[in-house]
PDB file of C-alpha atoms in Angstrom:
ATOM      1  CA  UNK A  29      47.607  53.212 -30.792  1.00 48.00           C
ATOM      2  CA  UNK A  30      48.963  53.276 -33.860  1.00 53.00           C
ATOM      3  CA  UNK A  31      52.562  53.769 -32.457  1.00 52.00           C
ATOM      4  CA  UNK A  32      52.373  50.965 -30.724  1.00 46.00           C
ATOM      5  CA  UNK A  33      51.115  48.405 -33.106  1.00 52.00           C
ATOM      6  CA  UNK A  34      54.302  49.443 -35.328  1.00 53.00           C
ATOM      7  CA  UNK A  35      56.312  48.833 -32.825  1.00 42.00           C
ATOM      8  CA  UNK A  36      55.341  45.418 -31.702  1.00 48.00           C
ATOM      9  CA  UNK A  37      55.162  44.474 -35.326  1.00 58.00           C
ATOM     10  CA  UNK A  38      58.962  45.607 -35.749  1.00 57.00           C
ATOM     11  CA  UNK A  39      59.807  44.150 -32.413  1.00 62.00           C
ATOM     12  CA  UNK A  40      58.213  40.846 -33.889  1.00 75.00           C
ATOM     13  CA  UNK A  41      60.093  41.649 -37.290  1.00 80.00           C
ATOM     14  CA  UNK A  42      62.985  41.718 -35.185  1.00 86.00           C
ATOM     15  CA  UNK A  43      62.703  38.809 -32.688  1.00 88.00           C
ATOM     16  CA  UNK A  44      62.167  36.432 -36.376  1.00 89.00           C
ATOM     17  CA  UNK A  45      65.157  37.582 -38.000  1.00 90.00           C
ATOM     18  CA  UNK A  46      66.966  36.944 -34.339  1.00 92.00           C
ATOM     19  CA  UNK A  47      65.382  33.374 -34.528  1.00 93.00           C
ATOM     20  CA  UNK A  48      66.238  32.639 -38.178  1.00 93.00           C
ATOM     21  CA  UNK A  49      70.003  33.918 -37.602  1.00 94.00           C
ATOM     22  CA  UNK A  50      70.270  31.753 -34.750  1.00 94.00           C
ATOM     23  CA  UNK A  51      69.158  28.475 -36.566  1.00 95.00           C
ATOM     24  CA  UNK A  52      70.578  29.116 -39.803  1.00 95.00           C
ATOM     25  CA  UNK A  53      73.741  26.469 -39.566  1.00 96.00           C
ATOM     26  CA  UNK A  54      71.287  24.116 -38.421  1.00 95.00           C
ATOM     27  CA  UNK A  55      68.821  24.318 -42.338  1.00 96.00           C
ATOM     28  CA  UNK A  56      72.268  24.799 -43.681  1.00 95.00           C
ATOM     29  CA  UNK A  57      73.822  21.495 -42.226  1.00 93.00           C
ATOM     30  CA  UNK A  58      70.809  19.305 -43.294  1.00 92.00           C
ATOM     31  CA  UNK A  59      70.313  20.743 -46.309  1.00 93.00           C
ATOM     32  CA  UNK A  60      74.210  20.197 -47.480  1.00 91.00           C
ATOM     33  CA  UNK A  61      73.935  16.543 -46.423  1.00 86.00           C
ATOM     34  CA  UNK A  62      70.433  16.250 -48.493  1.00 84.00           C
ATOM     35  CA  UNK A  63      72.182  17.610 -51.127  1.00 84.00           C
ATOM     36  CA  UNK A  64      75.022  15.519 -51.527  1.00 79.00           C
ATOM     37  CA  UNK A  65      72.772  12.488 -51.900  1.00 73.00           C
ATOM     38  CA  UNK A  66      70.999  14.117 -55.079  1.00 76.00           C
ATOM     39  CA  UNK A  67      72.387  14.855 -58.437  1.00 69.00           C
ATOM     40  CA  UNK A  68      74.084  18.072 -58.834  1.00 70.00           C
ATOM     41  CA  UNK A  69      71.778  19.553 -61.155  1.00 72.00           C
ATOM     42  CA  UNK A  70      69.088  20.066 -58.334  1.00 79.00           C
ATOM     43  CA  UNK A  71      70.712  23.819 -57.017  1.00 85.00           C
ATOM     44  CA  UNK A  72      71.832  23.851 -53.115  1.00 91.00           C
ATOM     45  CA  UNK A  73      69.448  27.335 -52.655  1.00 93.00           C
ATOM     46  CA  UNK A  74      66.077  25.559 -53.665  1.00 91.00           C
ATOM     47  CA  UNK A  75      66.757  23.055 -51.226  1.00 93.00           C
ATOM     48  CA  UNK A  76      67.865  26.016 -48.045  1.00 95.00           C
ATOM     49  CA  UNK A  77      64.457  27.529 -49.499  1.00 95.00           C
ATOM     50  CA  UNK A  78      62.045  24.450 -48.447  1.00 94.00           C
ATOM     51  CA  UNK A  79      64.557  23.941 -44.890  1.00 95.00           C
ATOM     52  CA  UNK A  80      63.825  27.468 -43.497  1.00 96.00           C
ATOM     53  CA  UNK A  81      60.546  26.812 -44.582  1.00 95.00           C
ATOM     54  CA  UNK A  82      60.703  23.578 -42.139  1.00 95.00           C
ATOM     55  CA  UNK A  83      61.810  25.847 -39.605  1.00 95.00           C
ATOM     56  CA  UNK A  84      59.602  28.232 -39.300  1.00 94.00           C
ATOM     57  CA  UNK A  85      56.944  25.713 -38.869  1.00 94.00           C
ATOM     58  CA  UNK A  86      58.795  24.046 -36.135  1.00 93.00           C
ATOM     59  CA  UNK A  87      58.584  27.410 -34.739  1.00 92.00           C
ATOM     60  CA  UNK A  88      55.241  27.565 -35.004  1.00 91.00           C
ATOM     61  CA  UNK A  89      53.948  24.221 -34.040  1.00 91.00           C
ATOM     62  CA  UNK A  90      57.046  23.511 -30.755  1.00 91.00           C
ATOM     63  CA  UNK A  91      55.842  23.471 -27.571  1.00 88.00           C
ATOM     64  CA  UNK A  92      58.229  22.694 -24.642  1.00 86.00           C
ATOM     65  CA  UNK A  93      55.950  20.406 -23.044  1.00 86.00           C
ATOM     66  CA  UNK A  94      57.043  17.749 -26.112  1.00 81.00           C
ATOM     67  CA  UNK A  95      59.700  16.088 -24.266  1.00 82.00           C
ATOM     68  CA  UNK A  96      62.249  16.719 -27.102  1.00 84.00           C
ATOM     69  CA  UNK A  97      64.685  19.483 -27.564  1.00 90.00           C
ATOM     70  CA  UNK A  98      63.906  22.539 -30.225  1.00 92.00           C
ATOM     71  CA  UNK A  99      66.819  21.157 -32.762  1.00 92.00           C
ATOM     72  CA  UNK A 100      65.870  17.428 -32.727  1.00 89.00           C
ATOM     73  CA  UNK A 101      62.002  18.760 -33.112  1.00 90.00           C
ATOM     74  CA  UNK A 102      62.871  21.332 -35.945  1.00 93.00           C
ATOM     75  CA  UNK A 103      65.352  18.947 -37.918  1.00 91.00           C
ATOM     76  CA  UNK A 104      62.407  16.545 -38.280  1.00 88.00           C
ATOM     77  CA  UNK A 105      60.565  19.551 -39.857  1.00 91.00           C
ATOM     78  CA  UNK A 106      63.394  20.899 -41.885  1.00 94.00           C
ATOM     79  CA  UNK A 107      63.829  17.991 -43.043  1.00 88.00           C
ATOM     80  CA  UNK A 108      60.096  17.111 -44.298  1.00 86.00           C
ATOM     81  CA  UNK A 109      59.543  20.073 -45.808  1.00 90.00           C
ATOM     82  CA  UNK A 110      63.053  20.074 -48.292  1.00 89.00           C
ATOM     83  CA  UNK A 111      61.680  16.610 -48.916  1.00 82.00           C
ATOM     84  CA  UNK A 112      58.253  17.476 -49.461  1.00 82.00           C
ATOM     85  CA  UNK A 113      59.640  20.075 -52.106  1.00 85.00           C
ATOM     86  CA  UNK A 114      61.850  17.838 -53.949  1.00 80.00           C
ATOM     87  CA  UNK A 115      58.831  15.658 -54.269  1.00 72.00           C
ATOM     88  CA  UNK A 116      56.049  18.571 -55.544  1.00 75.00           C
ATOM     89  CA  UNK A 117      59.156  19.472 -57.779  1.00 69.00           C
ATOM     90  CA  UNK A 118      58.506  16.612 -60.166  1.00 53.00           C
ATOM     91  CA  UNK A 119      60.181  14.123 -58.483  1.00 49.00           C
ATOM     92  CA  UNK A 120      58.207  11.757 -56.569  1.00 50.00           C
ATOM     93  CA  UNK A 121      55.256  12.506 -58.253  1.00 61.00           C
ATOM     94  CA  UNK A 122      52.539  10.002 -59.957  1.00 70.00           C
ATOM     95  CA  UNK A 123      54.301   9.799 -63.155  1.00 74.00           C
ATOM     96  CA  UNK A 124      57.450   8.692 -60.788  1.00 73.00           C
ATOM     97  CA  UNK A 125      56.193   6.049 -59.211  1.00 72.00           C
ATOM     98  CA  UNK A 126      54.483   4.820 -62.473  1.00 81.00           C
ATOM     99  CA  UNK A 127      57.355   4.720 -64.164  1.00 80.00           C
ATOM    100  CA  UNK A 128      59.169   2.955 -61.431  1.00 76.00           C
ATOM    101  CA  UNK A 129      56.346   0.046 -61.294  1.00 79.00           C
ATOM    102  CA  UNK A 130      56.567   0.228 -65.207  1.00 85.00           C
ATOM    103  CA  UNK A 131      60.764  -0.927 -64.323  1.00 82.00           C
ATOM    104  CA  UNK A 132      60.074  -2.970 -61.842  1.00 78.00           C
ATOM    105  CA  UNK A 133      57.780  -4.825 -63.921  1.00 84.00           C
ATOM    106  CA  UNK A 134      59.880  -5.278 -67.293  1.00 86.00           C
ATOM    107  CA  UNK A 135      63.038  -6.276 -64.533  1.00 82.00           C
ATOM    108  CA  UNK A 136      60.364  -9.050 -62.960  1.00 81.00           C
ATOM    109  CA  UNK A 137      59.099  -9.996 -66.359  1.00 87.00           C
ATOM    110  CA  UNK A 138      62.688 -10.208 -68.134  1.00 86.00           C
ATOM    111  CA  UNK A 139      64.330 -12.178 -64.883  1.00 79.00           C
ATOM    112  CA  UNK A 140      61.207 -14.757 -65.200  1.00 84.00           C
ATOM    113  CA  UNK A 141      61.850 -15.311 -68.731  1.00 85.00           C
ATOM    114  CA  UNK A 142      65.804 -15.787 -68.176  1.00 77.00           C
ATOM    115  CA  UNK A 143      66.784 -16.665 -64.936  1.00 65.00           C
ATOM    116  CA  UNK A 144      69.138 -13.617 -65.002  1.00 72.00           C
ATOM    117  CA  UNK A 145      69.807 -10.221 -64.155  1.00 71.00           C
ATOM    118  CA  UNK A 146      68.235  -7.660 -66.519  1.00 78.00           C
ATOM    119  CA  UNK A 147      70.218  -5.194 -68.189  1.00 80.00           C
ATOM    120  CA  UNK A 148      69.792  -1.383 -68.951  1.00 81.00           C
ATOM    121  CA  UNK A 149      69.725  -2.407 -72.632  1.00 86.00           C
ATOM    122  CA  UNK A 150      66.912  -5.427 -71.898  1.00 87.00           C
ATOM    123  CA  UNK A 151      65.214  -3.051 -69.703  1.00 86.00           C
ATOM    124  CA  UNK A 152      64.507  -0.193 -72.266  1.00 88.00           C
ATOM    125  CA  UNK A 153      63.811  -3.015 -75.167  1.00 91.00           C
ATOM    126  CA  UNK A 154      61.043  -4.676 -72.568  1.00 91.00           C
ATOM    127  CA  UNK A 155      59.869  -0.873 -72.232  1.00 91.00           C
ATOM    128  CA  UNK A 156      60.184  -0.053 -75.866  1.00 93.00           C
ATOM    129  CA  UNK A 157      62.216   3.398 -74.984  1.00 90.00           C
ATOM    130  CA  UNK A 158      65.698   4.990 -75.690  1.00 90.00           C
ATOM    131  CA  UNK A 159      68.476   4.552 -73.001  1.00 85.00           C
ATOM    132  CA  UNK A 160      68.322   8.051 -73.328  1.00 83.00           C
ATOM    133  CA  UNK A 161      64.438   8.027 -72.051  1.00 84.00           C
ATOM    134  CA  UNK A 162      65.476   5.452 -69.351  1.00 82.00           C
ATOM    135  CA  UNK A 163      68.453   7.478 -67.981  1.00 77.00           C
ATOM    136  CA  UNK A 164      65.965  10.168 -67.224  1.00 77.00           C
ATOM    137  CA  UNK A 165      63.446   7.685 -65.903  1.00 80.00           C
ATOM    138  CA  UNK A 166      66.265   6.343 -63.423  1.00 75.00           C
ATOM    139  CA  UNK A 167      67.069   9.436 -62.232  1.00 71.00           C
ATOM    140  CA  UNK A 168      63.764  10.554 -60.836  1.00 73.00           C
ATOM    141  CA  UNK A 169      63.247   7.218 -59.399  1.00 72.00           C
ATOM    142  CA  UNK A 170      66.869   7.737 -57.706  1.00 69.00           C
ATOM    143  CA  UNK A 171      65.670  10.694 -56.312  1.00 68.00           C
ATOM    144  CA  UNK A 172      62.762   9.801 -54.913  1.00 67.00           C
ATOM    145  CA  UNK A 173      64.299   7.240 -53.667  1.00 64.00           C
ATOM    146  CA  UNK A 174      67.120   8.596 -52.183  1.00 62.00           C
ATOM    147  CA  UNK A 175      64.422  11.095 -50.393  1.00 55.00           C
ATOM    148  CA  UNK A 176      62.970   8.274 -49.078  1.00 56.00           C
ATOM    149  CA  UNK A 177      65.520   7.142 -47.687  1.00 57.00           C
ATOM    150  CA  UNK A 178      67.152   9.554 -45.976  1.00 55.00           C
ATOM    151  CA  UNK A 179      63.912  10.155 -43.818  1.00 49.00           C
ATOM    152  CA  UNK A 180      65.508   7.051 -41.873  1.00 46.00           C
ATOM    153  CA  UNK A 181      68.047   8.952 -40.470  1.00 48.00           C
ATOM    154  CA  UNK A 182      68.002   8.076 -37.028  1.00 40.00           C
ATOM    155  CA  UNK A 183      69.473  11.151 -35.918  1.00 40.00           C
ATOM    156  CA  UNK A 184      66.925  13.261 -37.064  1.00 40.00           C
ATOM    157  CA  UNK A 185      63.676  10.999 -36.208  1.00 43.00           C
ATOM    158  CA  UNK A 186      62.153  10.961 -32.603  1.00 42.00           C
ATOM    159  CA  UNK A 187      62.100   7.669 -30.614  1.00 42.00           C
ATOM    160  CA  UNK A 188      58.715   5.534 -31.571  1.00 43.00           C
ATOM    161  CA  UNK A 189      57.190   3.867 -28.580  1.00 43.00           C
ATOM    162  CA  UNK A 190      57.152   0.576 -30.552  1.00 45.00           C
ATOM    163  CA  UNK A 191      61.101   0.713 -30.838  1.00 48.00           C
ATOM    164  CA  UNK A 192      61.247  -1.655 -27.576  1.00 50.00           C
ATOM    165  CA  UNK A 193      58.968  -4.059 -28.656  1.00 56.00           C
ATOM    166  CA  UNK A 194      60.518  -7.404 -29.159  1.00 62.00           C
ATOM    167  CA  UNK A 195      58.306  -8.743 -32.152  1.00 61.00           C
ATOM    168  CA  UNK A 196      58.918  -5.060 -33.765  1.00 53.00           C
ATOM    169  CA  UNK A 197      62.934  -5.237 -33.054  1.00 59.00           C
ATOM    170  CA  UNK A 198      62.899  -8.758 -34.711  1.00 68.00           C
ATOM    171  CA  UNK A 199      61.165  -8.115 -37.511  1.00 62.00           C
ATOM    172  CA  UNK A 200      63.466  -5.295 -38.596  1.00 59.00           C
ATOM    173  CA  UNK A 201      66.270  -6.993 -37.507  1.00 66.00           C
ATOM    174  CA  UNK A 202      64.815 -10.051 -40.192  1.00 69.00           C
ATOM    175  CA  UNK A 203      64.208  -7.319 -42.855  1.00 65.00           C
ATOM    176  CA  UNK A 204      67.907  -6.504 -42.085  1.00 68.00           C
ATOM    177  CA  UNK A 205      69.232  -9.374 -42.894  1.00 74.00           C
ATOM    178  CA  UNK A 206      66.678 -10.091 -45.901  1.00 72.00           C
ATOM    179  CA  UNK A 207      68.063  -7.087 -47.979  1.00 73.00           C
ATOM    180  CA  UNK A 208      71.451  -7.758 -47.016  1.00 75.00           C
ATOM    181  CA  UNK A 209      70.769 -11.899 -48.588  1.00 79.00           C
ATOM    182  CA  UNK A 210      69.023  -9.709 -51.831  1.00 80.00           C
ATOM    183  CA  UNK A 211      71.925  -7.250 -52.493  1.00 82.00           C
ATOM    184  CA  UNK A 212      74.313 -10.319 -52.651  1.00 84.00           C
ATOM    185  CA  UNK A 213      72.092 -11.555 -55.789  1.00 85.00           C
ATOM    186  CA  UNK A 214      72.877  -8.125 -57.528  1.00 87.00           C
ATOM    187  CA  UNK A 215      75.628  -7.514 -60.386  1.00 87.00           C
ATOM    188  CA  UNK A 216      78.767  -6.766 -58.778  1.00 89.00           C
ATOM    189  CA  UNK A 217      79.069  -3.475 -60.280  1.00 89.00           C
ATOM    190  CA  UNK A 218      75.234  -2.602 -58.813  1.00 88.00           C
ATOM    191  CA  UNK A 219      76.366  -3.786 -55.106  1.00 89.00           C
ATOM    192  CA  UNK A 220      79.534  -1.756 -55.504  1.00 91.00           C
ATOM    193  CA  UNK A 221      77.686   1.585 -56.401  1.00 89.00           C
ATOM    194  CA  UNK A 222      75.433   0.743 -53.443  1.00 87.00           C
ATOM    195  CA  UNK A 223      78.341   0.823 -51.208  1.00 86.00           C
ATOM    196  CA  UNK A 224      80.053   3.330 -52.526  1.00 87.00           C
ATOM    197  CA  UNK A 225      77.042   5.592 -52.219  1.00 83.00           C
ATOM    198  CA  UNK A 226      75.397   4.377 -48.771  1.00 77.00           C
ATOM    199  CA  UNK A 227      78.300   2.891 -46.603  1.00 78.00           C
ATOM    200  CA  UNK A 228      81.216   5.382 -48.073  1.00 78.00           C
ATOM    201  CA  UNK A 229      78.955   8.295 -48.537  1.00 76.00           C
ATOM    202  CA  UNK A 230      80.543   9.346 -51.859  1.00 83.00           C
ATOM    203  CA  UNK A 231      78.383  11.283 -54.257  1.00 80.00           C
ATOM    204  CA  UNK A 232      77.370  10.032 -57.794  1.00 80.00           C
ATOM    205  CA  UNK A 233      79.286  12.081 -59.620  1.00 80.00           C
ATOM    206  CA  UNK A 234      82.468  11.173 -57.104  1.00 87.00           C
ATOM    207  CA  UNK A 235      81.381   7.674 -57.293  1.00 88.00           C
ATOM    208  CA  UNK A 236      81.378   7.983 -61.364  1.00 86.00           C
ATOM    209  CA  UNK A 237      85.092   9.231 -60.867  1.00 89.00           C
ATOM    210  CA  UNK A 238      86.114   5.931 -59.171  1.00 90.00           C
ATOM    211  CA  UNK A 239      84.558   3.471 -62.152  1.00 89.00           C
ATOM    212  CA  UNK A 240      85.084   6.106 -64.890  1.00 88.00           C
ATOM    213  CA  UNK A 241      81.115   6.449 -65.535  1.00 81.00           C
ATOM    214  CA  UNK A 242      79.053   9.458 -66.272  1.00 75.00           C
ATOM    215  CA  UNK A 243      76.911  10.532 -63.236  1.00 73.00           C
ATOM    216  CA  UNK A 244      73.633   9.673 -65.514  1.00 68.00           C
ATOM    217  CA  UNK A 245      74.999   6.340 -65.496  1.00 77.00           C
ATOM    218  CA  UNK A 246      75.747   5.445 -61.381  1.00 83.00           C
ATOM    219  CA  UNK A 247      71.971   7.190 -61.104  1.00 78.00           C
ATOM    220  CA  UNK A 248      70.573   4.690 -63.478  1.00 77.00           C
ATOM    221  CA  UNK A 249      72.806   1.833 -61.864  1.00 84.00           C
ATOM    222  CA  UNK A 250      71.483   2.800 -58.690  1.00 84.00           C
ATOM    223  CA  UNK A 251      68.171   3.087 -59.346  1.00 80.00           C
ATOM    224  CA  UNK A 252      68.106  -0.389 -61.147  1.00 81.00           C
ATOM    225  CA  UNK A 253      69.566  -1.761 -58.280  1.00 84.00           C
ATOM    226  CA  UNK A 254      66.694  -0.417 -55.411  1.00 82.00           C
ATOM    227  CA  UNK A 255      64.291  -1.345 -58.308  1.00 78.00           C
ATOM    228  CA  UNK A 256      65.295  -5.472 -58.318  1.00 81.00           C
ATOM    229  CA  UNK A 257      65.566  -5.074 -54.569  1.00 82.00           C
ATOM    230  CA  UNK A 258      61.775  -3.873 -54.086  1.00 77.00           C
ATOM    231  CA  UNK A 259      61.039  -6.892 -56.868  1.00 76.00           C
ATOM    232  CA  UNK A 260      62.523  -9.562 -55.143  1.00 77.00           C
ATOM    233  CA  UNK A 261      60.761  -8.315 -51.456  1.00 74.00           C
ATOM    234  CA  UNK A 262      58.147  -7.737 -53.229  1.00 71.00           C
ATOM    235  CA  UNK A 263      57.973 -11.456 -54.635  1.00 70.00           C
ATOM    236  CA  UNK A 264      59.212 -13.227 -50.807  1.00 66.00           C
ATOM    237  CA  UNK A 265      55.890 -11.178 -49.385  1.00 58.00           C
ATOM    238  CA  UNK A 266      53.578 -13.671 -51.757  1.00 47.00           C
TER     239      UNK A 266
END
């Protein structure tokens, strides 16, 4: 009896590390793309970590009956889960999001008072922190936000049943077009970082190359910009 309960559990042993083998371009794929979207300090193996944990809970919760093929079903999960981790990993956490309604506030609050853009500088003072502090602030918001973000990818989220709805279609489609009016209203150099980073893909640290920043600096740019863009849809909603 014994016998045979070793041998089912090495046959299991066996059929997992089949499994894992099999799927392992697929966490590696998702998690290089991840990756490139977040500074370089956060290591590549962290992030492969939390992705095979994805997929072995894809493994465990598929069931053919779903409608959707194992990949697109797993790459939903692999992606969560590296997601999930960047976010228990500091980033993302309550202290995050504090600090990014604490920015968001001293951008609304400075704007109101000028009739301008806010600056790094004005948005430290209104803070009463070092640029120092608020390059570290900017890039946890930047990462949580880039998370966030990349959760949209359409080719790794199943089909909602709302997505043919006409009123649902049009009010993204309005949404659209309402970010795309904001992101005019931004600093050149913010809308150019923006582009650089979401429409050309290039990295921070490749997109530092281009204007000759440090990669501390395009985080902080970019978070400053998604920070005025959730004020000013924030502000429309009243």
């Amino acid at each position: 009896m014994q016998g045979i309960e070793i041998y089912e559990e090495n046959s299991d042993r066996l059929m997992l590390e089949q499994f894992i083998l099999e799927h392992r371009s697929l966490v590696k794929k998702i998690s290089l793309h991840i990756k490139k979207r977040l500074p370089s300090h956060i290591e590549l193996d962290d992030i492969l970590q939390a992705g095979f944990v994805g997929l072995l809970e894809a493994r465990k919760q598929y069931k053919p009956d779903m409608g959707t093929a194992f990949d697109s079903y797993a790459s939903i999960r692999i992606r969560g889960a590296i997601i999930d981790s960047l976010r228990k990993n500091s980033w993302g956490t309550r202290e995050t999001m504090r600090n990014m309604r604490r920015i968001t506030e001293a951008i609304s609050r400075i704007e109101q008072r000028g009739q301008k853009q806010a600056t790094s500088e004005e948005i430290a003072a209104e803070l009463g922190i070092s640029m120092d502090e608020h390059v570290l602030i900017c890039q946890q918001i930047s990462i949580n936000n880039i998370v966030s973000i990349d959760m949209l990818d359409d080719e790794n989220l199943l089909a909602s049943d709302e997505d043919d709805n006409p009123s649902v279609i049009t009010q993204k489609e309005n949404i659209i077009q309402h970010i795309k009016d904001i992101l005019h209203t931004l600093p050149e150099r913010e809308q150019l970082v923006l582009s650089l980073y979401y429409i050309e893909e290039l990295t921070f640290k490749q997109i530092g190359e281009v204007l000759e920043l440090t990669e501390a600096r395009i985080c902080q740019l970019h978070s400053q910009a998604i920070s005025k863009i959730k004020v000013k849809l924030d502000r429309d909603r009243l």
